[in-house]
Amino acid sequence: MKFILNILGFFVKAFLLIAFPFWLFLRGNIWLYETQGWNHWLAIAAMAFIVFIVVRVLVLMLWDWIAGPQNLTRNTVKFQKYLVGILVLGYVGITLLNLSGENAKSGKIQKEYRELHPFIRMAVGTWIWLDGELMITDGARVPEDYKKMGLKSKKNSLHYKQSTGYVHAMDLRTKGRGEVRNSILKGYFQVLGFNTLRHHGTADHLHISLSVKDRPGAI
């Protein structure tokens, strides 16, 4: 029994070590943006550098544990530096620019992916790596879209393009995915600092939004 607990403990620690840089990057962005008033691109650049340092330290610790400090040469350190840099930049680029058609309800939503705020794109792009069946059901809207859905038009919807130049809300499918799975998904976005709202509207979905200062209270 003790052996099994040790194995489970090892995997939990390994998962936390792997997950920590992602959480730090995504949560740090929102903290700098909402609390410190940083521009979103400046926040991304700053957090990418911080995560680069953190991952380098973790890689050095892992190398020391596996191979021992005596095998840590200058060339190895240089290779690790470039590798970590490529991984961090690759992660940012992939989550910002790419959305598979399998994760968008329609081709229109897939094309509008880059209209979503960068923080939202990176957060949902990261989760898709864990849940490839995640489906974005709505993103950008205009007031007329609410009338087409049989709903009252909203003045302060974060589905509209905001002063930042981006849409600050998206909807994710929850129907047919199970309550445990949906609760974990909701918790993930809450931990990162996003606003979450589970409601039905035209269909059961999870509404995710990022606050904007010139529209306090808007969702």
PDB file of C-alpha atoms in Angstrom:
ATOM      1  CA  MET A   1       0.000   0.000   0.000  1.00  0.00           C
ATOM      2  CA  LYS A   2       2.834   2.373   0.883  1.00  0.00           C
ATOM      3  CA  PHE A   3       4.495   1.621  -2.447  1.00  0.00           C
ATOM      4  CA  ILE A   4       1.287   2.508  -4.343  1.00  0.00           C
ATOM      5  CA  LEU A   5       0.930   5.751  -2.382  1.00  0.00           C
ATOM      6  CA  ASN A   6       4.535   6.649  -3.179  1.00  0.00           C
ATOM      7  CA  ILE A   7       3.914   6.037  -6.877  1.00  0.00           C
ATOM      8  CA  LEU A   8       0.755   8.126  -6.805  1.00  0.00           C
ATOM      9  CA  GLY A   9       2.594  10.859  -4.918  1.00  0.00           C
ATOM     10  CA  PHE A  10       5.335  10.865  -7.539  1.00  0.00           C
ATOM     11  CA  PHE A  11       2.876  11.300 -10.398  1.00  0.00           C
ATOM     12  CA  VAL A  12       0.999  14.049  -8.530  1.00  0.00           C
ATOM     13  CA  LYS A  13       4.249  15.938  -7.953  1.00  0.00           C
ATOM     14  CA  ALA A  14       5.303  15.425 -11.566  1.00  0.00           C
ATOM     15  CA  PHE A  15       1.953  16.730 -12.797  1.00  0.00           C
ATOM     16  CA  LEU A  16       2.168  19.788 -10.559  1.00  0.00           C
ATOM     17  CA  LEU A  17       5.692  20.543 -11.750  1.00  0.00           C
ATOM     18  CA  ILE A  18       4.578  20.317 -15.373  1.00  0.00           C
ATOM     19  CA  ALA A  19       1.362  22.278 -14.783  1.00  0.00           C
ATOM     20  CA  PHE A  20       2.965  25.030 -12.693  1.00  0.00           C
ATOM     21  CA  PRO A  21       4.676  26.938 -15.570  1.00  0.00           C
ATOM     22  CA  PHE A  22       1.427  26.953 -17.566  1.00  0.00           C
ATOM     23  CA  TRP A  23      -0.567  28.219 -14.586  1.00  0.00           C
ATOM     24  CA  LEU A  24       2.098  30.821 -13.782  1.00  0.00           C
ATOM     25  CA  PHE A  25       2.119  32.108 -17.346  1.00  0.00           C
ATOM     26  CA  LEU A  26      -1.660  32.292 -17.825  1.00  0.00           C
ATOM     27  CA  ARG A  27      -2.507  33.570 -14.338  1.00  0.00           C
ATOM     28  CA  GLY A  28       0.394  36.027 -14.367  1.00  0.00           C
ATOM     29  CA  ASN A  29      -0.851  37.571 -17.595  1.00  0.00           C
ATOM     30  CA  ILE A  30      -4.291  38.267 -16.173  1.00  0.00           C
ATOM     31  CA  TRP A  31      -2.830  39.583 -12.904  1.00  0.00           C
ATOM     32  CA  LEU A  32      -0.575  42.055 -14.722  1.00  0.00           C
ATOM     33  CA  TYR A  33      -3.429  43.104 -17.007  1.00  0.00           C
ATOM     34  CA  GLU A  34      -6.217  43.486 -14.441  1.00  0.00           C
ATOM     35  CA  THR A  35      -4.311  44.491 -11.308  1.00  0.00           C
ATOM     36  CA  GLN A  36      -1.289  46.362 -12.639  1.00  0.00           C
ATOM     37  CA  GLY A  37      -2.892  47.785 -15.780  1.00  0.00           C
ATOM     38  CA  TRP A  38      -0.299  46.385 -18.183  1.00  0.00           C
ATOM     39  CA  ASN A  39      -0.862  46.160 -21.917  1.00  0.00           C
ATOM     40  CA  HIS A  40      -1.696  42.546 -22.803  1.00  0.00           C
ATOM     41  CA  TRP A  41       1.233  42.130 -25.203  1.00  0.00           C
ATOM     42  CA  LEU A  42       3.664  43.558 -22.666  1.00  0.00           C
ATOM     43  CA  ALA A  43       2.261  41.190 -20.033  1.00  0.00           C
ATOM     44  CA  ILE A  44       2.703  38.213 -22.367  1.00  0.00           C
ATOM     45  CA  ALA A  45       6.312  39.185 -23.100  1.00  0.00           C
ATOM     46  CA  ALA A  46       7.116  39.648 -19.393  1.00  0.00           C
ATOM     47  CA  MET A  47       5.500  36.374 -18.334  1.00  0.00           C
ATOM     48  CA  ALA A  48       7.137  34.485 -21.209  1.00  0.00           C
ATOM     49  CA  PHE A  49      10.534  35.632 -19.904  1.00  0.00           C
ATOM     50  CA  ILE A  50       9.670  34.693 -16.313  1.00  0.00           C
ATOM     51  CA  VAL A  51       8.390  31.263 -17.377  1.00  0.00           C
ATOM     52  CA  PHE A  52      11.534  30.796 -19.474  1.00  0.00           C
ATOM     53  CA  ILE A  53      13.629  31.272 -16.313  1.00  0.00           C
ATOM     54  CA  VAL A  54      11.372  28.997 -14.237  1.00  0.00           C
ATOM     55  CA  VAL A  55      11.411  26.179 -16.802  1.00  0.00           C
ATOM     56  CA  ARG A  56      15.195  26.452 -17.179  1.00  0.00           C
ATOM     57  CA  VAL A  57      15.576  26.009 -13.419  1.00  0.00           C
ATOM     58  CA  LEU A  58      13.227  23.009 -13.455  1.00  0.00           C
ATOM     59  CA  VAL A  59      15.128  21.444 -16.366  1.00  0.00           C
ATOM     60  CA  LEU A  60      18.452  21.930 -14.567  1.00  0.00           C
ATOM     61  CA  MET A  61      16.994  20.349 -11.432  1.00  0.00           C
ATOM     62  CA  LEU A  62      15.678  17.402 -13.450  1.00  0.00           C
ATOM     63  CA  TRP A  63      19.016  16.962 -15.219  1.00  0.00           C
ATOM     64  CA  ASP A  64      20.860  17.066 -11.899  1.00  0.00           C
ATOM     65  CA  TRP A  65      18.510  14.384 -10.543  1.00  0.00           C
ATOM     66  CA  ILE A  66      18.804  12.079 -13.573  1.00  0.00           C
ATOM     67  CA  ALA A  67      22.394  12.531 -14.789  1.00  0.00           C
ATOM     68  CA  GLY A  68      24.142  14.201 -11.880  1.00  0.00           C
ATOM     69  CA  PRO A  69      25.898  17.602 -11.758  1.00  0.00           C
ATOM     70  CA  GLN A  70      29.142  16.095 -13.059  1.00  0.00           C
ATOM     71  CA  ASN A  71      27.526  15.593 -16.466  1.00  0.00           C
ATOM     72  CA  LEU A  72      26.274  19.158 -16.790  1.00  0.00           C
ATOM     73  CA  THR A  73      28.607  20.653 -19.394  1.00  0.00           C
ATOM     74  CA  ARG A  74      28.615  24.116 -20.919  1.00  0.00           C
ATOM     75  CA  ASN A  75      27.249  22.727 -24.186  1.00  0.00           C
ATOM     76  CA  THR A  76      24.457  20.975 -22.309  1.00  0.00           C
ATOM     77  CA  VAL A  77      23.454  24.199 -20.551  1.00  0.00           C
ATOM     78  CA  LYS A  78      23.499  26.058 -23.879  1.00  0.00           C
ATOM     79  CA  PHE A  79      21.365  23.385 -25.544  1.00  0.00           C
ATOM     80  CA  GLN A  80      18.874  23.467 -22.685  1.00  0.00           C
ATOM     81  CA  LYS A  81      18.610  27.256 -22.939  1.00  0.00           C
ATOM     82  CA  TYR A  82      17.776  27.182 -26.642  1.00  0.00           C
ATOM     83  CA  LEU A  83      15.400  24.241 -26.208  1.00  0.00           C
ATOM     84  CA  VAL A  84      13.443  25.942 -23.435  1.00  0.00           C
ATOM     85  CA  GLY A  85      13.306  29.175 -25.448  1.00  0.00           C
ATOM     86  CA  ILE A  86      11.907  27.344 -28.463  1.00  0.00           C
ATOM     87  CA  LEU A  87       9.345  25.538 -26.298  1.00  0.00           C
ATOM     88  CA  VAL A  88       8.108  28.746 -24.643  1.00  0.00           C
ATOM     89  CA  LEU A  89       7.869  30.679 -27.910  1.00  0.00           C
ATOM     90  CA  GLY A  90       6.288  27.687 -29.643  1.00  0.00           C
ATOM     91  CA  TYR A  91       3.676  27.373 -26.901  1.00  0.00           C
ATOM     92  CA  VAL A  92       2.733  31.048 -27.151  1.00  0.00           C
ATOM     93  CA  GLY A  93       2.576  30.954 -30.944  1.00  0.00           C
ATOM     94  CA  ILE A  94       0.532  27.762 -31.220  1.00  0.00           C
ATOM     95  CA  THR A  95      -2.077  28.754 -28.645  1.00  0.00           C
ATOM     96  CA  LEU A  96      -2.430  32.274 -30.062  1.00  0.00           C
ATOM     97  CA  LEU A  97      -2.705  31.419 -33.740  1.00  0.00           C
ATOM     98  CA  ASN A  98      -4.104  27.926 -34.139  1.00  0.00           C
ATOM     99  CA  LEU A  99      -7.576  26.470 -33.629  1.00  0.00           C
ATOM    100  CA  SER A 100      -8.536  23.195 -35.229  1.00  0.00           C
ATOM    101  CA  GLY A 101     -11.877  22.971 -36.974  1.00  0.00           C
ATOM    102  CA  GLU A 102     -12.654  20.060 -34.645  1.00  0.00           C
ATOM    103  CA  ASN A 103     -12.763  22.516 -31.739  1.00  0.00           C
ATOM    104  CA  ALA A 104     -15.016  25.098 -33.403  1.00  0.00           C
ATOM    105  CA  LYS A 105     -18.745  24.707 -33.885  1.00  0.00           C
ATOM    106  CA  SER A 106     -18.535  26.316 -37.317  1.00  0.00           C
ATOM    107  CA  GLY A 107     -16.042  27.597 -39.840  1.00  0.00           C
ATOM    108  CA  LYS A 108     -17.108  31.139 -38.913  1.00  0.00           C
ATOM    109  CA  ILE A 109     -16.032  30.638 -35.306  1.00  0.00           C
ATOM    110  CA  GLN A 110     -12.729  29.125 -36.411  1.00  0.00           C
ATOM    111  CA  LYS A 111     -12.033  32.169 -38.608  1.00  0.00           C
ATOM    112  CA  GLU A 112     -12.940  34.525 -35.753  1.00  0.00           C
ATOM    113  CA  TYR A 113     -10.547  32.804 -33.349  1.00  0.00           C
ATOM    114  CA  ARG A 114      -7.939  35.553 -33.629  1.00  0.00           C
ATOM    115  CA  GLU A 115     -10.562  38.134 -32.680  1.00  0.00           C
ATOM    116  CA  LEU A 116     -10.667  36.637 -29.173  1.00  0.00           C
ATOM    117  CA  HIS A 117      -8.458  38.298 -26.578  1.00  0.00           C
ATOM    118  CA  PRO A 118      -4.969  36.712 -26.532  1.00  0.00           C
ATOM    119  CA  PHE A 119      -5.388  35.559 -22.912  1.00  0.00           C
ATOM    120  CA  ILE A 120      -8.576  33.691 -23.791  1.00  0.00           C
ATOM    121  CA  ARG A 121      -6.926  32.068 -26.807  1.00  0.00           C
ATOM    122  CA  MET A 122      -3.933  30.894 -24.795  1.00  0.00           C
ATOM    123  CA  ALA A 123      -6.119  29.531 -21.996  1.00  0.00           C
ATOM    124  CA  VAL A 124      -8.487  27.588 -24.248  1.00  0.00           C
ATOM    125  CA  GLY A 125      -5.614  26.479 -26.495  1.00  0.00           C
ATOM    126  CA  THR A 126      -3.812  25.029 -23.484  1.00  0.00           C
ATOM    127  CA  TRP A 127      -6.895  23.133 -22.293  1.00  0.00           C
ATOM    128  CA  ILE A 128      -7.458  21.665 -25.753  1.00  0.00           C
ATOM    129  CA  TRP A 129      -4.175  19.788 -25.328  1.00  0.00           C
ATOM    130  CA  LEU A 130      -5.801  17.957 -22.424  1.00  0.00           C
ATOM    131  CA  ASP A 131      -9.303  17.760 -23.870  1.00  0.00           C
ATOM    132  CA  GLY A 132      -9.258  17.495 -27.643  1.00  0.00           C
ATOM    133  CA  GLU A 133     -13.060  17.327 -27.753  1.00  0.00           C
ATOM    134  CA  LEU A 134     -13.530  20.811 -26.306  1.00  0.00           C
ATOM    135  CA  MET A 135     -15.883  22.825 -28.512  1.00  0.00           C
ATOM    136  CA  ILE A 136     -16.144  26.619 -28.830  1.00  0.00           C
ATOM    137  CA  THR A 137     -19.757  27.320 -29.692  1.00  0.00           C
ATOM    138  CA  ASP A 138     -19.655  31.118 -29.842  1.00  0.00           C
ATOM    139  CA  GLY A 139     -17.194  33.977 -29.869  1.00  0.00           C
ATOM    140  CA  ALA A 140     -17.640  37.338 -31.535  1.00  0.00           C
ATOM    141  CA  ARG A 141     -21.135  38.798 -31.727  1.00  0.00           C
ATOM    142  CA  VAL A 142     -22.918  41.983 -32.781  1.00  0.00           C
ATOM    143  CA  PRO A 143     -26.205  43.243 -31.226  1.00  0.00           C
ATOM    144  CA  GLU A 144     -28.237  41.786 -34.083  1.00  0.00           C
ATOM    145  CA  ASP A 145     -27.025  38.274 -33.229  1.00  0.00           C
ATOM    146  CA  TYR A 146     -29.046  38.292 -29.999  1.00  0.00           C
ATOM    147  CA  LYS A 147     -32.244  39.076 -31.901  1.00  0.00           C
ATOM    148  CA  LYS A 148     -31.553  36.221 -34.305  1.00  0.00           C
ATOM    149  CA  MET A 149     -31.283  33.885 -31.309  1.00  0.00           C
ATOM    150  CA  GLY A 150     -34.589  35.163 -29.903  1.00  0.00           C
ATOM    151  CA  LEU A 151     -32.879  37.005 -27.045  1.00  0.00           C
ATOM    152  CA  LYS A 152     -32.858  40.627 -25.937  1.00  0.00           C
ATOM    153  CA  SER A 153     -29.960  42.679 -27.287  1.00  0.00           C
ATOM    154  CA  LYS A 154     -27.282  43.526 -24.734  1.00  0.00           C
ATOM    155  CA  LYS A 155     -25.467  46.847 -24.488  1.00  0.00           C
ATOM    156  CA  ASN A 156     -22.443  45.609 -22.551  1.00  0.00           C
ATOM    157  CA  SER A 157     -21.849  42.089 -23.819  1.00  0.00           C
ATOM    158  CA  LEU A 158     -18.208  41.044 -23.751  1.00  0.00           C
ATOM    159  CA  HIS A 159     -18.937  39.050 -26.907  1.00  0.00           C
ATOM    160  CA  TYR A 160     -18.664  42.424 -28.671  1.00  0.00           C
ATOM    161  CA  LYS A 161     -15.281  43.771 -29.727  1.00  0.00           C
ATOM    162  CA  GLN A 162     -13.976  45.876 -26.835  1.00  0.00           C
ATOM    163  CA  SER A 163     -11.696  48.911 -26.559  1.00  0.00           C
ATOM    164  CA  THR A 164      -8.711  46.566 -26.528  1.00  0.00           C
ATOM    165  CA  GLY A 165      -9.578  45.617 -30.100  1.00  0.00           C
ATOM    166  CA  TYR A 166     -10.536  42.070 -29.086  1.00  0.00           C
ATOM    167  CA  VAL A 167     -13.608  40.088 -28.106  1.00  0.00           C
ATOM    168  CA  HIS A 168     -13.527  39.337 -24.374  1.00  0.00           C
ATOM    169  CA  ALA A 169     -15.929  36.363 -24.161  1.00  0.00           C
ATOM    170  CA  MET A 170     -16.563  32.942 -25.620  1.00  0.00           C
ATOM    171  CA  ASP A 171     -18.959  30.052 -25.011  1.00  0.00           C
ATOM    172  CA  LEU A 172     -17.939  26.418 -24.575  1.00  0.00           C
ATOM    173  CA  ARG A 173     -20.175  23.407 -25.101  1.00  0.00           C
ATOM    174  CA  THR A 174     -21.225  21.574 -21.946  1.00  0.00           C
ATOM    175  CA  LYS A 175     -24.076  19.463 -23.306  1.00  0.00           C
ATOM    176  CA  GLY A 176     -23.314  15.741 -23.280  1.00  0.00           C
ATOM    177  CA  ARG A 177     -19.957  16.133 -21.543  1.00  0.00           C
ATOM    178  CA  GLY A 178     -20.824  15.098 -17.979  1.00  0.00           C
ATOM    179  CA  GLU A 179     -21.033  17.278 -14.883  1.00  0.00           C
ATOM    180  CA  VAL A 180     -17.646  16.268 -13.455  1.00  0.00           C
ATOM    181  CA  ARG A 181     -15.940  17.143 -16.715  1.00  0.00           C
ATOM    182  CA  ASN A 182     -17.784  20.459 -16.937  1.00  0.00           C
ATOM    183  CA  SER A 183     -16.998  21.320 -13.314  1.00  0.00           C
ATOM    184  CA  ILE A 184     -13.289  20.708 -13.889  1.00  0.00           C
ATOM    185  CA  LEU A 185     -13.419  22.895 -16.996  1.00  0.00           C
ATOM    186  CA  LYS A 186     -15.140  25.689 -15.083  1.00  0.00           C
ATOM    187  CA  GLY A 187     -12.667  25.388 -12.214  1.00  0.00           C
ATOM    188  CA  TYR A 188      -9.737  25.606 -14.637  1.00  0.00           C
ATOM    189  CA  PHE A 189     -10.837  28.983 -15.977  1.00  0.00           C
ATOM    190  CA  GLN A 190     -11.731  30.270 -12.510  1.00  0.00           C
ATOM    191  CA  VAL A 191      -8.281  29.391 -11.155  1.00  0.00           C
ATOM    192  CA  LEU A 192      -6.717  31.357 -14.002  1.00  0.00           C
ATOM    193  CA  GLY A 193      -8.811  34.434 -13.140  1.00  0.00           C
ATOM    194  CA  PHE A 194     -11.501  34.394 -15.810  1.00  0.00           C
ATOM    195  CA  ASN A 195     -15.183  35.067 -15.158  1.00  0.00           C
ATOM    196  CA  THR A 196     -17.316  31.957 -15.658  1.00  0.00           C
ATOM    197  CA  LEU A 197     -21.067  31.572 -15.960  1.00  0.00           C
ATOM    198  CA  ARG A 198     -22.965  28.370 -16.656  1.00  0.00           C
ATOM    199  CA  HIS A 199     -26.274  29.133 -18.315  1.00  0.00           C
ATOM    200  CA  HIS A 200     -28.650  27.805 -20.935  1.00  0.00           C
ATOM    201  CA  GLY A 201     -29.697  30.666 -23.206  1.00  0.00           C
ATOM    202  CA  THR A 202     -30.192  28.994 -26.593  1.00  0.00           C
ATOM    203  CA  ALA A 203     -28.273  25.897 -25.390  1.00  0.00           C
ATOM    204  CA  ASP A 204     -26.467  24.648 -22.291  1.00  0.00           C
ATOM    205  CA  HIS A 205     -22.967  26.166 -22.322  1.00  0.00           C
ATOM    206  CA  LEU A 206     -20.190  27.644 -20.199  1.00  0.00           C
ATOM    207  CA  HIS A 207     -19.645  31.355 -20.719  1.00  0.00           C
ATOM    208  CA  ILE A 208     -16.025  32.494 -20.230  1.00  0.00           C
ATOM    209  CA  SER A 209     -15.096  36.174 -20.125  1.00  0.00           C
ATOM    210  CA  LEU A 210     -12.232  38.514 -19.336  1.00  0.00           C
ATOM    211  CA  SER A 211     -13.083  41.776 -17.564  1.00  0.00           C
ATOM    212  CA  VAL A 212     -12.511  45.095 -19.309  1.00  0.00           C
ATOM    213  CA  LYS A 213     -12.022  48.276 -17.278  1.00  0.00           C
ATOM    214  CA  ASP A 214     -14.205  50.614 -19.327  1.00  0.00           C
ATOM    215  CA  ARG A 215     -17.217  48.287 -18.947  1.00  0.00           C
ATOM    216  CA  PRO A 216     -17.292  47.282 -15.260  1.00  0.00           C
ATOM    217  CA  GLY A 217     -19.765  44.538 -14.516  1.00  0.00           C
ATOM    218  CA  ALA A 218     -20.118  43.497 -18.154  1.00  0.00           C
ATOM    219  CA  ILE A 219     -20.132  39.753 -18.818  1.00  0.00           C
TER     220      ILE A 219
END
